[in-house]
Every structure is written in structure tokens, then in C-alpha cells.
Amino acid sequence: MTDSKKSPFVVTLDINLIVVALTLLGLLSRMWNLCHPPAVVFDEVYYGQFISLYMKRIFFLDDSGPPLGHMLLALGGYLGGFDGNFMWNRIGADYSGNVPVWSLRLLPALSGGLCVPLAYQIVVELGYSARAGVTAALLTLFENALVTQSRLILLESVLIFFILLAVLSYLKFRRHQQTSPFSARWWLWLILTGVSCSCAVGVKYIGLFSYFLILALAGVHSWQLLGDRKLSNVLVLYHLGARGLSLLLLPVFLYLGMFYIHLSILTRSGPHDHIMSSAFQSSLEGGLSRITQGQPLEVAFGSQITLRNTLGKPVPCWLHSHKNTYPIMYEGGRGSSHQQQVTCYPYKDVNNWWIVKEPMRQDMVVSSPPRPVRHGDTVQLVHGITARFLNTHDVAAPFSPYAQEISCYIDYNISMPAQTLWKVEILNRESDRDTWKTIVSEVKLVHVNTSAALKLSGSTLPDWGFRQLEVVGDKVAKGSHLSLVWNVEEHRYGRSQEQAEREEELHTPAQMDVGRNLSFIARFWELQWKMLTMRSESPEHKYCSSPLDWVTLDTSIAYWLHPRTTAQIQLLGNPVIWYSANAGALLYATLLLYYLLRQRRRIYDLPQGTWQAFQLAGTLCLGGWAVNYLPFFLMEKTLFLYHYLPALSLQILLLPAVLEHVQQHLIRSETLQNTFSAVLLVWMSSVVLTFGKLCPLTYGEPALTPQELRSLRWKDTWDILIRK
């Protein structure tokens, strides 16, 4: 007889209490008294400015990294009701009542707190015991520099969170690959790996190296998959396709999405507009768009224009002239033409205007209907204020002796004839009959008589040239290098008095809102290029350091000092953890070499599973340390101790794995086992005690006496501040 009763709906929850406890401890350590100090701390002055610009939807350019990190910080400000009205102009400035300090610091604190359970889960997924996982989590919990960096409006903790999440997701995906491929959880962890990698890159470009590490590991595992004869060809293609979709295509689309949201928010003109092209500026509300809105689209004979160089380095500038002439003799005794100076001027000025003249006509007004200038046409460029013609000749330029001097022709009644004809070459043309268009057309101007192209050399002229930028005629220049490319930014039709009086009878010039026709992809590529190529001058900072100083913790950073007491925040790591992590990495490298040499002699000390876990731990942890640390030796930028924190976070994870490996596979005696456990207990106690000792410098309270501060200066290179 069958049971007619239906089984009740059952929900089973599998809760790991260790993970819950570690999560609570991590969040508590990062979020305790989060609003202290209620003042701007170190780089908060830098990130806070971007948050305010997001709140006001004003465009900015940050060459230090993609926009995801900034947007996440701005999200905290938005949720806290921040209106952006705060002057982030000084470290130590007290926050006003309208700044939601807790909300702005919340996301970094959450990210830093969640790194603690992530450390535990990564070590366990690598095949080590829960005890080793707890050790890794506690090392992350009690690392003073990680705590400090997590409690402020900074991005390192967010970057570390996404890197660790990517590592954990890939390890879980790999485990499901062995047990249940193509299951829901298999897809979840594979997709989450791609998402985490994309987010790591989107926070800071250094995350790209961790992404490459995971891609390389996935490539090795995919190669091994190809050798599995149990899988059919179709199934192998499914595996490879799933990895390509999740680890390559998905991150690319997510990366594009970050910029799409970024550009959708920042729609107003701002302080960094001048770095971007004229077309990009015209896509923003206010600024250049107000000037260029409705101006004629096609450049015609008689047009009055300003010409901007598209290079934008060292600064954006416009073709410029003034009544002053080149000195008769340059430094070194070289002679000049003594003609009128032509330069590139980095500011808008009345002397930036030129008239496009038809060579065979005397008047310099637009005909009715206008005759547009086309690709290949020959023109003369007349300086609007001085009425002199743009000219070049076989005279060496002031600072580029292998190029020709560019000048405006002055008739000294000597044997130096005017050579003022220029050929217009439209580089981004669709056909050879294209017309020269405002803002849109990228143009190279080639001198007819000498075949020299008008080029920005980038050299700064001395005082006689008013520190403006040198422009030259380059005979050997080929292609479309940005220094050769110019575009019309401002444009109006020059007309006679008679034409002005009968304005309504003239042919109406074609007009176009360039900004509305600039695609997202065009804006993305321009912004991406500027971020990768523009590097602001970074003077030496008091607290900058070398990557060699980081490993041995020979440096610290004074983040904040109370205006009246000795209370202060220092970016200072836990020395016990730093030196232990270094020792663990060295021990791992030694053991790896030892095992490889033994295996070369056909001696296998470890079971296959243990050996694979040992290799994987080194690849992800030691390899992760290397890819997040070694690239800084090649970077020409001001570096600080906090740049080392992502590498340190991965190096820490290797230490418990090595210690457990030593205890289980190298120590045979029970007495030595017990002794080793006792040493580990003492070592972990020293980690906790050192953390507690440095806590006043980590959290910024309580204020210590000068004597207590001196007792914490364990290295002379630590810049702990002591008031006299």
C-alpha cells in the first residue's frame, strides 16, 4: 500500500561556522569606529575629489586606473546622501557635516573584512586543513597595514578582495570540473572567476597581472584537458568554448560596461576637458560644446579657424602666432630667418585664429554659396591678427635643427621669397573627395614647395618665445603620427560687410552637433588611450619608497596626525607577519627545487595528489606575489608602501600551507611534531601581540606619549611622528 502523503518541502542550509566567525571578526576589525578620524587622511584627498566630481556629474580623467574603483567609492557617497560640496584640498582638514564619512569608508572596510574568510577558503580549497585555513585568515586579520588601508577611502582593499575572490572562484570551479562539469555550480564559479578578474582590472591596472596568472593557469589546465582521451572532440570544444566565453569575452564586455556607465554619469564639462580631443569635448554639456554648437561643419575658402594639435603632449595646444620675431641668432651662433614667430600655445587666445585663403583670390571672405576645402586642395593660412602668411623654408628650426623653421612671412625685400602654399591631407577621409570638416577631420598640412609637414616638436621655447611650444616643418615625417595631425576646433565664416547686410540671402552652411554623433566606442578608445599614455608629472614625495624597501618593511607612511595630540595613523605592517611570509616563500622555493631534483632522479617523495596541491599553492600564492610585486621595478612612477599590499596578501596565504606541509611530510618524530606545534603557538601569539602593540598607530587612537612612540620606532626608517 502506497503512502498517499506527499513529502514536505525541505530546505537544507549548510553553514560553515568557521567562515561565519572569521567574517564577523574581519568586519569588526575593519569597521570598528570607522568614522575616526573625522578628517581627511592621506590619499583620501585624492579620491575624494573624484567622488565630488561624480556627485556633480563633471568629467575628469584619472591616469592611475580604470573607473570601477572610483565609481564604487562614489556609490558610497551617493547612498550616504553626499552632494559633492566639500573642498578636498588638504590632508587633515576636518570633514564638514554634509560629508557621510562612514558611508564613504564603508565599501573599503567591507572589502577588507571579507578578505579574512576568503583567505581561509582559498587555503582549504588548495587542499590543506581547516587549521591551515584559519591560520591564513588570522594572519590576514592581524596584519596592521591591511587593516589601516581598509578603513579609509582608498582602493587597495577593494583590489585585494577581487583578486582573492578570483582565485577562490577558480579553485572552486576546478574542483567542480573534476566532479560535476557543466553543472549550475560549475558555471557559477567559472563566470564568477571572469567577473572577479574583470573587476580587479577595473579597480587598478595592476589587477591585470593577476588576471593573466589565472588565464595562464586555465590555459595549462585546458591543455591537460585536450589530452584526456575519455572526452569526445565535441565535449572538449564545449569546455574550451565555456572558458573562452567566461574568462575572455565576459571580462571584455564588463570592462566596456564600466566605461559606459562612467561616461553616462560624467556628462558635464570639467577641469580635464582640455586633455581630450575637440570632438570629445563637444560631447560634454557646457565648455567647448557651448562655443562650437551650431558652427559651420565644412571648412570653406574664407573660413576663420583655430587649429588644435591632436597629440596633447606635453599639453594640448593651438597653432599660434604673434608680432614678435625669431631672434637673429640662436644660442650656439646659428642664424634664423628673423621672421614672425609661429608656435603652439596651450591656451585659447585671439592670436590662435587663422584665415583659410584660396591662393588665386585676393579677398578672404566666404563666397556665396561657400566653396568647401577638399582633400588634396591647396590653401594659404593667414594669421588673423597680423595678416601674415604661414610659411616655411630651408632654415633650421630653433630647437630641431634637422627640421625647418615655421614662421609667418615678413617681406624684408631680400632674396627670401614667400613660400606659403599648403596642401590639405584629410587622414580619416572616406574618399578622396571628402571635405575638410570642423572638429571631425584629422588633417595633415604639407608645404607644397618643400614637402615638409606642419608638426609639433614638443620642445619648449626660451623666454624670447614666451615659453610656448615649438612648431616645425618635418620633411621626413611619414604616416599619421599625432604630432602631425591637426583639427579645426572653432570655426566661423568670414564675410564682407555687404554679405553681412544680406545674411538671409547667403547659403545656410551645414551644421552638426558633433558631440551627439560621437559613438561610445570612439569616446572609449580615446579615453583609454589618454589614460594609458598621459602621465602627470609626479614630484618626489616625502613618503615614497623603492620596491626593495617593501619586502623588509624598511619604510612607513604617516597618514594622519592629530592637530593637538600625538594621536596618529601610520601605514605600518606587522613585522612578524612580513618576515614570516618572506621566510615561508624562501622555504617553499627551496622545497620545490629539492623535490624537482629528487624527481629527476626518479625519487618521488610525495603522493601525486599532495604534489599537485603543493604546486598549485605555489603557482597561485608565490606566483601571485611575483606578478603583483615585480612589475613595480619597471614602473616610472612615484611608489608607496601600499602598492605592495596585494602581493603581500597572496604571499601570506602560502605560509600556512608550507608550515602544514613541513609538519606532515618532513617531521616524522612525535616529539618534534609536538615541539613544532608549540613553536607555532608561540609564533602566532607574537603575531597577535605585535598587532596589539601597533594598534594605536593602526586605528589612530589612543594618543601615545612621546616615550611610548619612541619605543615603537623599531626601525630608524619608520617615520613615526613625535611632537617636540
Coordinates of N, CA and C in Angstrom, one line a residue, residues 367-483:
S367 N 32.6 82.8 -50.1 CA 31.7 83.1 -51.2 C 30.3 82.6 -50.9
S368 N 29.4 83.0 -51.8 CA 28.0 82.6 -51.7 C 27.6 81.9 -53.0
P369 N 27.4 80.6 -53.0 CA 27.5 79.7 -51.8 C 29.0 79.4 -51.4
P370 N 29.2 78.9 -50.2 CA 30.6 78.6 -49.8 C 31.2 77.5 -50.6
R371 N 32.5 77.6 -50.9 CA 33.3 76.6 -51.6 C 34.1 75.8 -50.6
P372 N 33.7 74.6 -50.3 CA 34.4 73.8 -49.2 C 35.8 73.4 -49.7
V373 N 36.7 73.3 -48.7 CA 38.0 72.8 -48.9 C 38.0 71.3 -48.9
R374 N 38.5 70.6 -49.9 CA 38.5 69.2 -50.0 C 39.9 68.6 -49.8
H375 N 39.9 67.3 -49.6 CA 41.2 66.6 -49.5 C 42.0 66.8 -50.8
G376 N 43.3 67.2 -50.6 CA 44.2 67.5 -51.7 C 44.2 68.9 -52.2
D377 N 43.3 69.8 -51.7 CA 43.3 71.2 -52.1 C 44.5 71.9 -51.5
T378 N 44.9 73.0 -52.2 CA 46.0 73.8 -51.8 C 45.4 75.1 -51.2
V379 N 45.9 75.5 -50.0 CA 45.4 76.7 -49.3 C 46.6 77.5 -48.9
Q380 N 46.2 78.8 -48.5 CA 47.1 79.6 -47.7 C 46.5 79.9 -46.4
L381 N 47.3 79.9 -45.3 CA 46.8 80.2 -44.0 C 47.3 81.6 -43.5
V382 N 46.4 82.5 -43.3 CA 46.7 83.9 -43.0 C 46.4 84.1 -41.5
H383 N 47.4 84.6 -40.8 CA 47.2 84.9 -39.4 C 46.2 86.0 -39.2
G384 N 45.2 85.8 -38.4 CA 44.1 86.7 -38.3 C 44.5 88.1 -37.8
I385 N 45.3 88.2 -36.8 CA 45.7 89.5 -36.2 C 46.7 90.2 -37.0
T386 N 47.8 89.6 -37.4 CA 48.9 90.3 -38.1 C 48.8 90.2 -39.6
A387 N 47.8 89.4 -40.1 CA 47.6 89.3 -41.6 C 48.8 88.8 -42.4
R388 N 49.7 88.0 -41.7 CA 50.8 87.5 -42.4 C 50.6 86.0 -42.7
F389 N 51.3 85.4 -43.7 CA 51.0 84.1 -44.3 C 51.9 83.1 -43.6
L390 N 51.3 81.9 -43.3 CA 52.1 80.8 -42.7 C 53.1 80.3 -43.7
N391 N 54.3 80.1 -43.3 CA 55.4 80.0 -44.2 C 56.4 79.0 -43.6
T392 N 57.2 78.3 -44.5 CA 58.4 77.6 -44.1 C 59.4 77.6 -45.2
H393 N 60.6 77.4 -44.8 CA 61.7 77.5 -45.8 C 62.9 76.7 -45.3
D394 N 64.0 76.7 -46.1 CA 65.1 75.9 -45.7 C 66.0 76.6 -44.7
V395 N 65.4 76.9 -43.5 CA 66.1 77.4 -42.4 C 65.8 76.5 -41.2
A396 N 66.9 76.2 -40.4 CA 66.7 75.2 -39.4 C 65.8 75.8 -38.2
A397 N 65.0 74.9 -37.7 CA 64.1 75.3 -36.6 C 65.0 75.6 -35.3
P398 N 64.4 76.4 -34.4 CA 65.2 76.8 -33.2 C 65.8 75.6 -32.4
F399 N 65.0 74.6 -32.1 CA 65.5 73.5 -31.2 C 65.5 72.2 -32.0
S400 N 65.1 72.2 -33.2 CA 65.1 71.0 -34.0 C 65.8 71.2 -35.3
P401 N 67.2 71.2 -35.3 CA 68.0 71.7 -36.4 C 67.8 70.8 -37.7
Y402 N 67.2 69.6 -37.5 CA 67.0 68.7 -38.7 C 65.7 69.0 -39.3
A403 N 64.9 69.9 -38.7 CA 63.6 70.3 -39.3 C 63.6 71.7 -39.7
Q404 N 62.6 72.1 -40.4 CA 62.5 73.5 -40.9 C 61.8 74.4 -40.0
E405 N 62.2 75.7 -40.0 CA 61.6 76.7 -39.2 C 60.2 77.0 -39.8
I406 N 59.2 77.2 -38.9 CA 57.9 77.6 -39.3 C 57.7 79.1 -38.9
S407 N 57.3 79.9 -39.8 CA 57.2 81.4 -39.5 C 56.0 81.9 -40.2
C408 N 55.7 83.2 -39.9 CA 54.8 84.0 -40.7 C 55.6 85.0 -41.5
Y409 N 55.4 85.0 -42.8 CA 56.3 85.7 -43.7 C 56.3 87.2 -43.6
I410 N 57.5 87.8 -43.4 CA 57.7 89.2 -43.4 C 58.6 89.6 -44.6
D411 N 58.1 90.5 -45.4 CA 58.9 90.9 -46.6 C 60.0 91.9 -46.2
Y412 N 61.2 91.4 -46.1 CA 62.3 92.2 -45.8 C 63.0 92.8 -47.1
N413 N 62.4 92.5 -48.2 CA 62.9 92.9 -49.5 C 64.3 92.3 -49.8
I414 N 64.5 91.1 -49.4 CA 65.7 90.4 -49.6 C 65.4 89.1 -50.4
S415 N 66.4 88.3 -50.7 CA 66.2 87.1 -51.5 C 65.7 86.0 -50.7
M416 N 64.5 86.1 -50.1 CA 63.8 85.0 -49.4 C 62.4 85.1 -49.8
P417 N 62.0 84.5 -50.9 CA 60.6 84.6 -51.4 C 59.6 83.9 -50.5
A418 N 58.4 84.3 -50.5 CA 57.3 83.7 -49.7 C 57.0 82.4 -50.3
Q419 N 56.9 81.4 -49.4 CA 56.5 80.0 -49.8 C 55.4 79.6 -48.9
T420 N 54.2 80.0 -49.3 CA 53.1 80.0 -48.4 C 52.0 79.0 -48.8
L421 N 52.2 78.1 -49.7 CA 51.2 77.2 -50.1 C 51.2 75.9 -49.3
W422 N 50.1 75.4 -48.9 CA 50.0 74.2 -48.1 C 48.9 73.3 -48.6
K423 N 49.2 72.0 -48.7 CA 48.3 71.0 -49.2 C 47.6 70.4 -48.0
V424 N 46.3 70.3 -48.1 CA 45.4 69.7 -47.1 C 45.3 68.2 -47.3
E425 N 45.7 67.4 -46.4 CA 45.5 65.9 -46.5 C 44.6 65.5 -45.3
I426 N 43.4 65.0 -45.6 CA 42.5 64.5 -44.6 C 42.8 63.1 -44.3
L427 N 43.3 62.8 -43.2 CA 43.8 61.4 -42.9 C 42.6 60.4 -42.6
N428 N 41.6 60.9 -42.0 CA 40.4 60.0 -41.7 C 39.3 60.1 -42.7
R429 N 39.7 60.4 -44.0 CA 38.7 60.5 -45.0 C 38.1 59.2 -45.5
E430 N 36.9 59.2 -46.0 CA 36.3 58.0 -46.6 C 36.5 57.9 -48.1
S431 N 36.8 59.1 -48.7 CA 37.1 59.1 -50.1 C 38.0 60.3 -50.4
D432 N 38.6 60.3 -51.6 CA 39.5 61.4 -51.9 C 38.7 62.7 -52.3
R433 N 37.4 62.7 -52.2 CA 36.6 63.9 -52.4 C 36.0 64.5 -51.1
D434 N 36.5 63.9 -50.0 CA 35.9 64.4 -48.7 C 36.2 65.8 -48.5
T435 N 35.3 66.5 -47.8 CA 35.6 67.9 -47.4 C 36.2 68.0 -46.0
W436 N 36.9 69.1 -45.8 CA 37.5 69.4 -44.5 C 36.4 69.8 -43.5
K437 N 36.2 69.0 -42.5 CA 35.1 69.2 -41.6 C 35.6 69.7 -40.2
T438 N 34.8 70.6 -39.6 CA 35.1 71.1 -38.3 C 35.1 70.0 -37.3
I439 N 36.1 70.0 -36.4 CA 36.3 69.0 -35.3 C 36.5 67.6 -35.8
V440 N 35.7 67.1 -36.7 CA 35.8 65.7 -37.1 C 37.0 65.4 -37.9
S441 N 37.4 66.2 -38.9 CA 38.5 65.8 -39.8 C 39.9 65.9 -39.1
E442 N 40.7 64.9 -39.3 CA 42.1 64.9 -38.8 C 42.9 65.2 -40.0
V443 N 43.7 66.4 -40.0 CA 44.3 66.9 -41.2 C 45.8 67.0 -41.0
K444 N 46.5 66.7 -42.0 CA 48.0 66.9 -42.1 C 48.2 68.0 -43.1
L445 N 49.0 69.1 -42.8 CA 49.2 70.2 -43.7 C 50.7 70.0 -44.2
V446 N 50.8 69.8 -45.5 CA 52.1 69.6 -46.1 C 52.4 70.8 -47.0
H447 N 53.6 71.3 -46.8 CA 54.1 72.5 -47.5 C 54.4 72.1 -48.9
V448 N 53.8 72.8 -49.9 CA 53.9 72.5 -51.3 C 55.4 72.5 -51.8
N449 N 56.1 73.6 -51.5 CA 57.4 73.8 -52.1 C 58.5 72.9 -51.5
T450 N 58.4 72.5 -50.3 CA 59.5 71.7 -49.6 C 59.0 70.4 -49.2
S451 N 57.7 70.1 -49.3 CA 57.1 68.8 -48.8 C 57.3 68.5 -47.3
A452 N 57.5 69.6 -46.5 CA 57.6 69.5 -45.1 C 56.2 69.6 -44.5
A453 N 55.9 68.7 -43.5 CA 54.6 68.7 -42.8 C 54.7 69.5 -41.6
L454 N 53.6 70.2 -41.3 CA 53.5 71.0 -40.1 C 53.4 70.1 -38.9
K455 N 54.3 70.3 -37.9 CA 54.5 69.3 -36.8 C 54.8 70.0 -35.5
L456 N 54.2 69.5 -34.4 CA 54.5 69.9 -33.1 C 55.7 69.1 -32.6
S457 N 56.8 69.8 -32.3 CA 58.0 69.1 -31.8 C 57.9 68.8 -30.4
G458 N 57.2 69.6 -29.6 CA 57.1 69.4 -28.2 C 58.1 70.2 -27.4
S459 N 59.2 70.7 -28.0 CA 60.2 71.5 -27.3 C 59.6 72.8 -26.8
T460 N 60.1 73.2 -25.6 CA 59.6 74.5 -25.1 C 60.6 75.6 -25.4
L461 N 60.1 76.6 -26.0 CA 61.0 77.8 -26.4 C 61.4 78.6 -25.2
P462 N 62.6 79.2 -25.3 CA 63.0 80.0 -24.1 C 62.2 81.3 -24.0
D463 N 62.7 82.2 -23.2 CA 61.9 83.5 -22.9 C 61.6 84.3 -24.1
W464 N 62.5 84.3 -25.2 CA 62.2 85.0 -26.4 C 60.9 84.5 -27.1
G465 N 60.6 83.2 -26.8 CA 59.4 82.6 -27.4 C 58.3 82.4 -26.4
F466 N 58.4 83.1 -25.2 CA 57.4 83.2 -24.2 C 57.0 81.8 -23.7
R467 N 58.1 80.9 -23.7 CA 57.9 79.5 -23.1 C 56.8 78.7 -23.8
Q468 N 56.5 79.1 -25.1 CA 55.5 78.4 -25.8 C 56.2 77.2 -26.5
L469 N 55.4 76.4 -27.2 CA 55.9 75.1 -27.8 C 56.3 75.3 -29.3
E470 N 57.4 74.7 -29.6 CA 58.0 74.8 -31.0 C 57.2 74.0 -32.0
V471 N 56.9 74.7 -33.1 CA 56.3 74.0 -34.3 C 57.3 74.0 -35.4
V472 N 57.4 72.9 -36.1 CA 58.5 72.8 -37.2 C 57.9 72.2 -38.4
G473 N 58.7 72.3 -39.5 CA 58.3 71.6 -40.8 C 59.2 70.4 -40.9
D474 N 58.6 69.2 -40.9 CA 59.3 68.0 -40.9 C 59.2 67.3 -42.3
K475 N 60.4 67.2 -43.0 CA 60.4 66.6 -44.3 C 60.3 65.1 -44.3
V476 N 60.8 64.5 -43.3 CA 60.9 63.0 -43.3 C 59.7 62.4 -42.6
A477 N 58.8 63.2 -42.1 CA 57.7 62.7 -41.3 C 56.8 61.9 -42.3
K478 N 56.4 60.7 -41.9 CA 55.5 59.8 -42.7 C 54.4 59.4 -41.8
G479 N 53.3 58.9 -42.5 CA 52.2 58.4 -41.7 C 51.3 59.5 -41.0
S480 N 50.7 59.1 -39.9 CA 49.8 60.0 -39.2 C 50.1 60.1 -37.8
H481 N 51.3 60.2 -37.4 CA 51.7 60.4 -36.0 C 50.9 61.6 -35.5
L482 N 50.5 61.6 -34.2 CA 49.6 62.6 -33.7 C 50.3 64.0 -33.7
S483 N 51.6 64.1 -33.6 CA 52.3 65.4 -33.7 C 52.1 66.1 -35.0

